[in-house]
Structures are given as structure tokens and as C-alpha cells.
Amino acid sequence: VITIATAGNFVNSVGASALTPGAGGKWLVYSTDPTLDTPGGLVNAFKHYNQTFTGVAYAGPGVGNGLLYSLAPVVLPSLTAVTKTYDGTVTVDTSDIPLTTIGINGDAVTLAAASASFNDKNVGLGTTVTASGITVASAVNGAVAVYGYGVFPATAANTGSSITPKAVTLTAPVVSKVYDGGVAYTTTAGDLTALASALASGDSVSAASMVYTDKNAGAGSKTVNLTSATVVDGNGGSNYSVTLAGNTTSTISPK
């Protein structure tokens, strides 16, 4: 291992062959700031910031030839707009969080958040997303691995985010009644529960209207249309884009 350590800057005026450790060897160059150095064609396999030469052999994650700097860069996280479909919660999947930041000297830094959430679960109200527990997931400079970045603060917010309505189809449950000379049907609590099964947890259907298409008796062959349904979601039903559907397997029993 060839190790060069300077408390200032490193300038190579020789070229790519300046450091030649031989087969199986490597070189490590310690300096202060990459923006003030001149590598002079040296091809490094990694960069590692926040590293000061102490005389102890390098034991970091970098493999192969390395440029090491005492500079300890800290990046500022920035959260771009997040959009999700209403699901009855404020939670955001952290894999969908588009965190961005800018490194130094051409480094591309990727961040990751431990958690993220909207300020409100409802469509039209949940416009702010806050990500917390942000850390540096990885950093590269082209094909070169980069280590040693810090991040501050560990939170970021975006006030232009949005929750879009969830598209649901409410389908009339299969029902039955005894022939009464009409097509009207009186919904039950069980019918409302069945309709709500398409909604997010905690949301419900408080009322619905269903009607047969003809009055005559028939077993498992009658068509029932769902003509209206009142969704209770804490937002006047605006969290959903609702389509109403009937069924063709209901029953009217002979009287």
C-alpha cells in the first residue's frame, strides 16, 4: 500500500503512473478538499470524506485505490412533490419518497427516509408531506463509490403534495324479497356493510337505494340496480370516485 498524506492539498503533475504499487497493491491519498486537488489522471476506485490520516491503516468500506479527504460534507435534503391515492391513512410508502440532494465535485447522493406522512388523510387536505429519519443511502461519482457524506436536517417537507380520490365500484349485494307487486327494495344494515367492503378501513356506507328492474318472482335471476349510495369518509365522500353497479342474481320469492 502506497499512502500519501498531506494536511493541505494534493497536486499530481506526473500523470496516471505517478503511483504504481504493483500487482495486488493499492494507493491511498489523504488530503483536505477535492475541489482544491489535482489528481492528475490517477484512477481511483473510491472516495471517502471525513477521513483524516492518523497513521492507522484505513479500515473503511472503500476497496482499491482511494482518495480520502478530511472535508466532512453535509447535504441538505429536499423533498419533491408526492402523490398518492386515498387509502384512509396519512402514511406514505418510503420507497415512493423522491428525496433529492446535491453533492460536491459531481457526486450524486441518494437519500432514504425512515418514515413519511401527509398532514391529513383526506383528498384536498393532505397537501404537506414530511419525511423523517433521513440518512444517506448511497453516493457515487460516475462508477466511483463515495463515502462519508452526512445529512442535516434529518427531516424534509413538501407543501405541494396531493392525495387523489380512490376509484371504487360499489356493487349491489345479492338480495331477496317476497313478491309484493312492486320493484322497491328496502336496504338492510347487512347490505350497507357489504357495500362498504370496497372502501378503506374506517369508511362506511350510511344509506343506499336499490331497485328491481321488474316486479315478478324469480329465483337467482332478477336484476337489481344500485341507484344511490352515501359514503361516509369524513370528507363528504370526496375521497372516492364512485361507480354504482347492480347484479343479476337476486331473488323475488312467490307470495
Short mmCIF file of C-alpha atoms in Angstrom, two decimals:
data_model
loop_
_atom_site.label_atom_id
_atom_site.label_comp_id
_atom_site.label_asym_id
_atom_site.label_seq_id
_atom_site.Cartn_x
_atom_site.Cartn_y
_atom_site.Cartn_z
CA VAL A 1 0.00 0.00 0.00
CA ILE A 2 1.34 3.39 -1.01
CA THR A 3 -0.01 6.04 1.35
CA ILE A 4 0.40 9.76 0.79
CA ALA A 5 -0.89 12.09 3.49
CA THR A 6 -0.99 15.87 3.43
CA ALA A 7 -2.58 18.39 5.74
CA GLY A 8 -3.09 20.59 2.68
CA ASN A 9 -3.80 19.79 -0.94
CA PHE A 10 -2.60 17.11 -3.32
CA VAL A 11 -1.23 18.03 -6.75
CA ASN A 12 -0.08 15.35 -9.19
CA SER A 13 1.95 16.74 -12.09
CA VAL A 14 3.32 13.36 -13.23
CA GLY A 15 0.17 11.67 -14.58
CA ALA A 16 -1.65 8.38 -14.21
CA SER A 17 1.57 6.46 -13.49
CA ALA A 18 2.60 8.64 -10.55
CA LEU A 19 1.60 5.94 -8.06
CA THR A 20 2.33 2.36 -9.10
CA PRO A 21 2.04 -0.05 -6.17
CA GLY A 22 2.46 -3.18 -8.27
CA ALA A 23 0.33 -6.29 -8.61
CA GLY A 24 -2.06 -6.78 -5.69
CA GLY A 25 -1.20 -3.39 -4.20
CA LYS A 26 -3.10 -0.12 -3.94
CA TRP A 27 -2.59 3.54 -3.19
CA LEU A 28 -4.35 5.87 -0.75
CA VAL A 29 -4.07 9.65 -0.90
CA TYR A 30 -5.18 11.71 2.11
CA SER A 31 -5.80 15.44 1.62
CA THR A 32 -8.39 18.06 2.52
CA ASP A 33 -10.75 19.14 -0.27
CA PRO A 34 -11.29 17.53 -3.69
CA THR A 35 -12.17 20.87 -5.27
CA LEU A 36 -8.65 22.12 -4.48
CA ASP A 37 -6.75 18.97 -5.53
CA THR A 38 -5.28 17.93 -8.88
CA PRO A 39 -5.37 14.11 -9.19
CA GLY A 40 -3.51 14.37 -12.48
CA GLY A 41 -5.01 11.30 -14.15
CA LEU A 42 -4.86 8.94 -11.18
CA VAL A 43 -7.72 6.45 -11.41
CA ASN A 44 -9.36 5.91 -8.04
CA ALA A 45 -11.89 3.21 -7.15
CA PHE A 46 -13.46 5.17 -4.28
CA LYS A 47 -13.61 8.48 -2.44
CA HIS A 48 -14.07 8.79 1.30
CA TYR A 49 -14.82 12.09 3.07
CA ASN A 50 -14.41 12.86 6.76
CA GLN A 51 -11.15 10.89 6.85
CA THR A 52 -8.01 12.29 8.47
CA PHE A 53 -4.75 10.36 8.36
CA THR A 54 -3.83 9.12 11.84
CA GLY A 55 -1.14 6.59 10.97
CA VAL A 56 -3.58 3.73 11.40
CA ALA A 57 -4.31 1.59 8.36
CA TYR A 58 -7.51 2.53 6.52
CA ALA A 59 -10.34 0.22 7.60
CA GLY A 60 -13.27 1.86 5.83
CA PRO A 61 -15.63 0.40 3.24
CA GLY A 62 -13.65 1.59 0.23
CA VAL A 63 -11.86 -1.07 -1.83
CA GLY A 64 -8.86 -0.48 -4.07
CA ASN A 65 -7.20 2.85 -4.85
CA GLY A 66 -8.71 5.63 -2.81
CA LEU A 67 -8.84 9.41 -2.43
CA LEU A 68 -9.57 10.38 1.16
CA TYR A 69 -10.47 13.86 2.39
CA SER A 70 -10.71 15.49 5.79
CA LEU A 71 -13.58 17.60 4.46
CA ALA A 72 -16.86 16.39 6.01
CA PRO A 73 -19.62 17.44 3.61
CA VAL A 74 -23.20 17.67 4.87
CA VAL A 75 -26.06 17.71 2.37
CA LEU A 76 -29.42 19.41 2.76
CA PRO A 77 -32.31 17.07 1.89
CA SER A 78 -35.04 18.34 -0.41
CA LEU A 79 -38.39 16.60 -0.87
CA THR A 80 -40.19 16.97 -4.18
CA ALA A 81 -43.96 16.59 -4.55
CA VAL A 82 -45.55 13.30 -3.51
CA THR A 83 -48.85 11.98 -4.88
CA LYS A 84 -50.79 9.02 -3.59
CA THR A 85 -54.27 7.58 -3.98
CA TYR A 86 -56.53 7.88 -0.95
CA ASP A 87 -56.24 4.84 1.33
CA GLY A 88 -57.67 6.16 4.58
CA THR A 89 -54.25 6.80 6.16
CA VAL A 90 -51.63 9.55 6.19
CA THR A 91 -48.82 7.06 5.65
CA VAL A 92 -46.52 7.36 2.63
CA ASP A 93 -44.50 4.40 1.33
CA THR A 94 -40.89 5.50 1.85
CA SER A 95 -39.91 3.77 -1.39
CA ASP A 96 -42.04 6.38 -3.16
CA ILE A 97 -40.33 9.33 -1.49
CA PRO A 98 -38.43 11.36 -4.14
CA LEU A 99 -35.69 12.80 -1.92
CA THR A 100 -33.08 14.77 -3.80
CA THR A 101 -29.86 16.49 -2.89
CA ILE A 102 -26.69 17.81 -4.49
CA GLY A 103 -23.21 16.61 -3.55
CA ILE A 104 -19.88 18.30 -4.22
CA ASN A 105 -17.48 17.83 -7.09
CA GLY A 106 -20.04 15.97 -9.21
CA ASP A 107 -21.09 13.46 -6.56
CA ALA A 108 -24.61 12.03 -6.87
CA VAL A 109 -26.05 11.47 -3.40
CA THR A 110 -29.10 9.30 -2.75
CA LEU A 111 -31.07 9.73 0.47
CA ALA A 112 -33.56 7.48 2.24
CA ALA A 113 -36.24 8.27 4.81
CA ALA A 114 -37.24 6.06 7.73
CA SER A 115 -40.84 7.30 7.60
CA ALA A 116 -43.06 9.82 5.84
CA SER A 117 -46.63 11.04 6.20
CA PHE A 118 -49.19 13.53 4.97
CA ASN A 119 -50.57 16.14 7.34
CA ASP A 120 -54.11 14.85 6.68
CA LYS A 121 -55.53 11.65 5.19
CA ASN A 122 -58.22 13.31 3.06
CA VAL A 123 -58.30 14.36 -0.58
CA GLY A 124 -57.88 18.12 -0.86
CA LEU A 125 -56.48 18.48 2.66
CA GLY A 126 -53.36 16.30 2.75
CA THR A 127 -51.08 18.66 0.88
CA THR A 128 -47.97 18.55 3.06
CA VAL A 129 -45.69 15.52 3.28
CA THR A 130 -42.98 15.34 5.93
CA ALA A 131 -40.18 12.78 5.71
CA SER A 132 -38.25 11.90 8.87
CA GLY A 133 -35.18 9.88 9.77
CA ILE A 134 -33.41 10.86 6.55
CA THR A 135 -29.98 9.32 6.01
CA VAL A 136 -27.53 8.93 3.14
CA ALA A 137 -28.33 5.67 1.37
CA SER A 138 -25.50 5.83 -1.16
CA ALA A 139 -23.29 8.19 -3.14
CA VAL A 140 -21.38 7.77 -6.37
CA ASN A 141 -19.29 9.79 -8.77
CA GLY A 142 -19.82 8.04 -12.07
CA ALA A 143 -18.70 4.48 -11.38
CA VAL A 144 -16.70 5.52 -8.30
CA ALA A 145 -18.18 4.74 -4.87
CA VAL A 146 -18.29 7.69 -2.46
CA TYR A 147 -18.46 7.50 1.33
CA GLY A 148 -18.58 9.91 4.25
CA TYR A 149 -21.47 12.25 3.47
CA GLY A 150 -23.64 13.48 6.32
CA VAL A 151 -27.17 14.90 6.10
CA PHE A 152 -28.80 17.73 8.05
CA PRO A 153 -31.52 18.19 9.00
CA ALA A 154 -32.90 14.67 9.09
CA THR A 155 -36.34 15.89 8.03
CA ALA A 156 -37.76 17.46 4.89
CA ALA A 157 -41.21 18.63 3.83
CA ASN A 158 -43.08 19.40 0.63
CA THR A 159 -46.22 21.54 0.69
CA GLY A 160 -47.24 20.87 -2.91
CA SER A 161 -48.09 17.20 -2.48
CA SER A 162 -51.53 15.69 -3.07
CA ILE A 163 -53.89 12.81 -2.37
CA THR A 164 -56.12 11.78 -5.26
CA PRO A 165 -59.57 10.15 -4.95
CA LYS A 166 -59.76 6.38 -4.93
CA ALA A 167 -61.83 4.90 -7.75
CA VAL A 168 -64.27 2.32 -6.36
CA THR A 169 -67.17 0.35 -7.74
CA LEU A 170 -69.98 -0.23 -5.26
CA THR A 171 -71.86 -3.32 -6.39
CA ALA A 172 -75.34 -4.10 -5.12
CA PRO A 173 -75.22 -7.24 -2.95
CA VAL A 174 -77.35 -10.18 -3.94
CA VAL A 175 -80.69 -9.68 -2.19
CA SER A 176 -84.13 -11.23 -1.97
CA LYS A 177 -87.66 -10.26 -1.08
CA VAL A 178 -91.15 -11.74 -1.17
CA TYR A 179 -93.33 -10.67 -4.11
CA ASP A 180 -95.28 -7.51 -3.21
CA GLY A 181 -96.37 -6.26 -6.61
CA GLY A 182 -93.64 -3.61 -6.80
CA VAL A 183 -89.94 -3.22 -7.62
CA ALA A 184 -88.88 -1.37 -4.48
CA TYR A 185 -86.37 -2.93 -2.10
CA THR A 186 -85.58 -1.87 1.49
CA THR A 187 -81.86 -1.99 2.24
CA THR A 188 -80.63 -3.61 5.45
CA ALA A 189 -77.64 -2.95 7.70
CA GLY A 190 -76.01 -6.03 6.19
CA ASP A 191 -76.42 -4.58 2.69
CA LEU A 192 -74.68 -1.37 3.76
CA THR A 193 -71.84 -3.36 5.32
CA ALA A 194 -71.42 -5.34 2.11
CA LEU A 195 -71.26 -2.15 0.05
CA ALA A 196 -68.63 -0.67 2.38
CA SER A 197 -66.29 -3.62 1.81
CA ALA A 198 -64.90 -1.77 -1.21
CA LEU A 199 -63.92 1.24 0.91
CA ALA A 200 -60.85 1.96 3.03
CA SER A 201 -60.88 0.75 6.61
CA GLY A 202 -62.94 3.05 8.80
CA ASP A 203 -65.14 4.38 5.99
CA SER A 204 -68.75 3.26 5.58
CA VAL A 205 -71.96 3.50 3.58
CA SER A 206 -74.75 5.08 5.62
CA ALA A 207 -77.58 4.77 3.09
CA ALA A 208 -78.27 3.21 -0.29
CA SER A 209 -81.14 2.70 -2.71
CA MET A 210 -81.65 -0.48 -4.67
CA VAL A 211 -84.48 -1.34 -7.03
CA TYR A 212 -85.53 -4.40 -9.01
CA THR A 213 -85.96 -3.97 -12.75
CA ASP A 214 -89.27 -5.89 -12.70
CA LYS A 215 -91.78 -6.95 -10.05
CA ASN A 216 -92.19 -10.65 -10.84
CA ALA A 217 -90.99 -13.66 -8.89
CA GLY A 218 -87.78 -15.37 -9.90
CA ALA A 219 -85.06 -17.29 -8.10
CA GLY A 220 -81.49 -16.10 -8.58
CA SER A 221 -82.27 -14.43 -11.89
CA LYS A 222 -83.56 -10.99 -11.01
CA THR A 223 -81.68 -7.81 -11.80
CA VAL A 224 -81.24 -5.24 -9.04
CA ASN A 225 -79.79 -1.79 -9.72
CA LEU A 226 -77.95 0.27 -7.14
CA THR A 227 -79.25 3.79 -7.77
CA SER A 228 -77.54 5.72 -4.95
CA ALA A 229 -75.14 5.29 -2.06
CA THR A 230 -73.99 7.69 0.64
CA VAL A 231 -70.31 7.28 1.51
CA VAL A 232 -69.14 8.38 4.96
CA ASP A 233 -65.40 9.12 4.85
CA GLY A 234 -65.02 12.27 6.94
CA ASN A 235 -64.68 14.32 3.77
CA GLY A 236 -68.20 14.40 2.37
CA GLY A 237 -67.48 11.44 0.12
CA SER A 238 -64.81 13.40 -1.78
CA ASN A 239 -62.16 10.78 -1.07
CA TYR A 240 -63.75 8.49 -3.66
CA SER A 241 -64.71 8.45 -7.29
CA VAL A 242 -67.71 6.12 -7.09
CA THR A 243 -69.28 3.94 -9.76
CA LEU A 244 -72.57 2.20 -8.94
CA ALA A 245 -73.25 -1.31 -10.23
CA GLY A 246 -76.12 -3.78 -9.93
CA ASN A 247 -76.37 -7.55 -10.01
CA THR A 248 -78.40 -10.07 -11.98
CA THR A 249 -78.66 -12.89 -9.44
CA SER A 250 -81.14 -11.58 -6.88
CA THR A 251 -84.45 -13.21 -5.99
CA ILE A 252 -88.13 -12.40 -5.63
CA SER A 253 -89.92 -15.26 -3.87
CA PRO A 254 -93.57 -16.08 -4.59
CA LYS A 255 -96.03 -14.73 -2.04
#
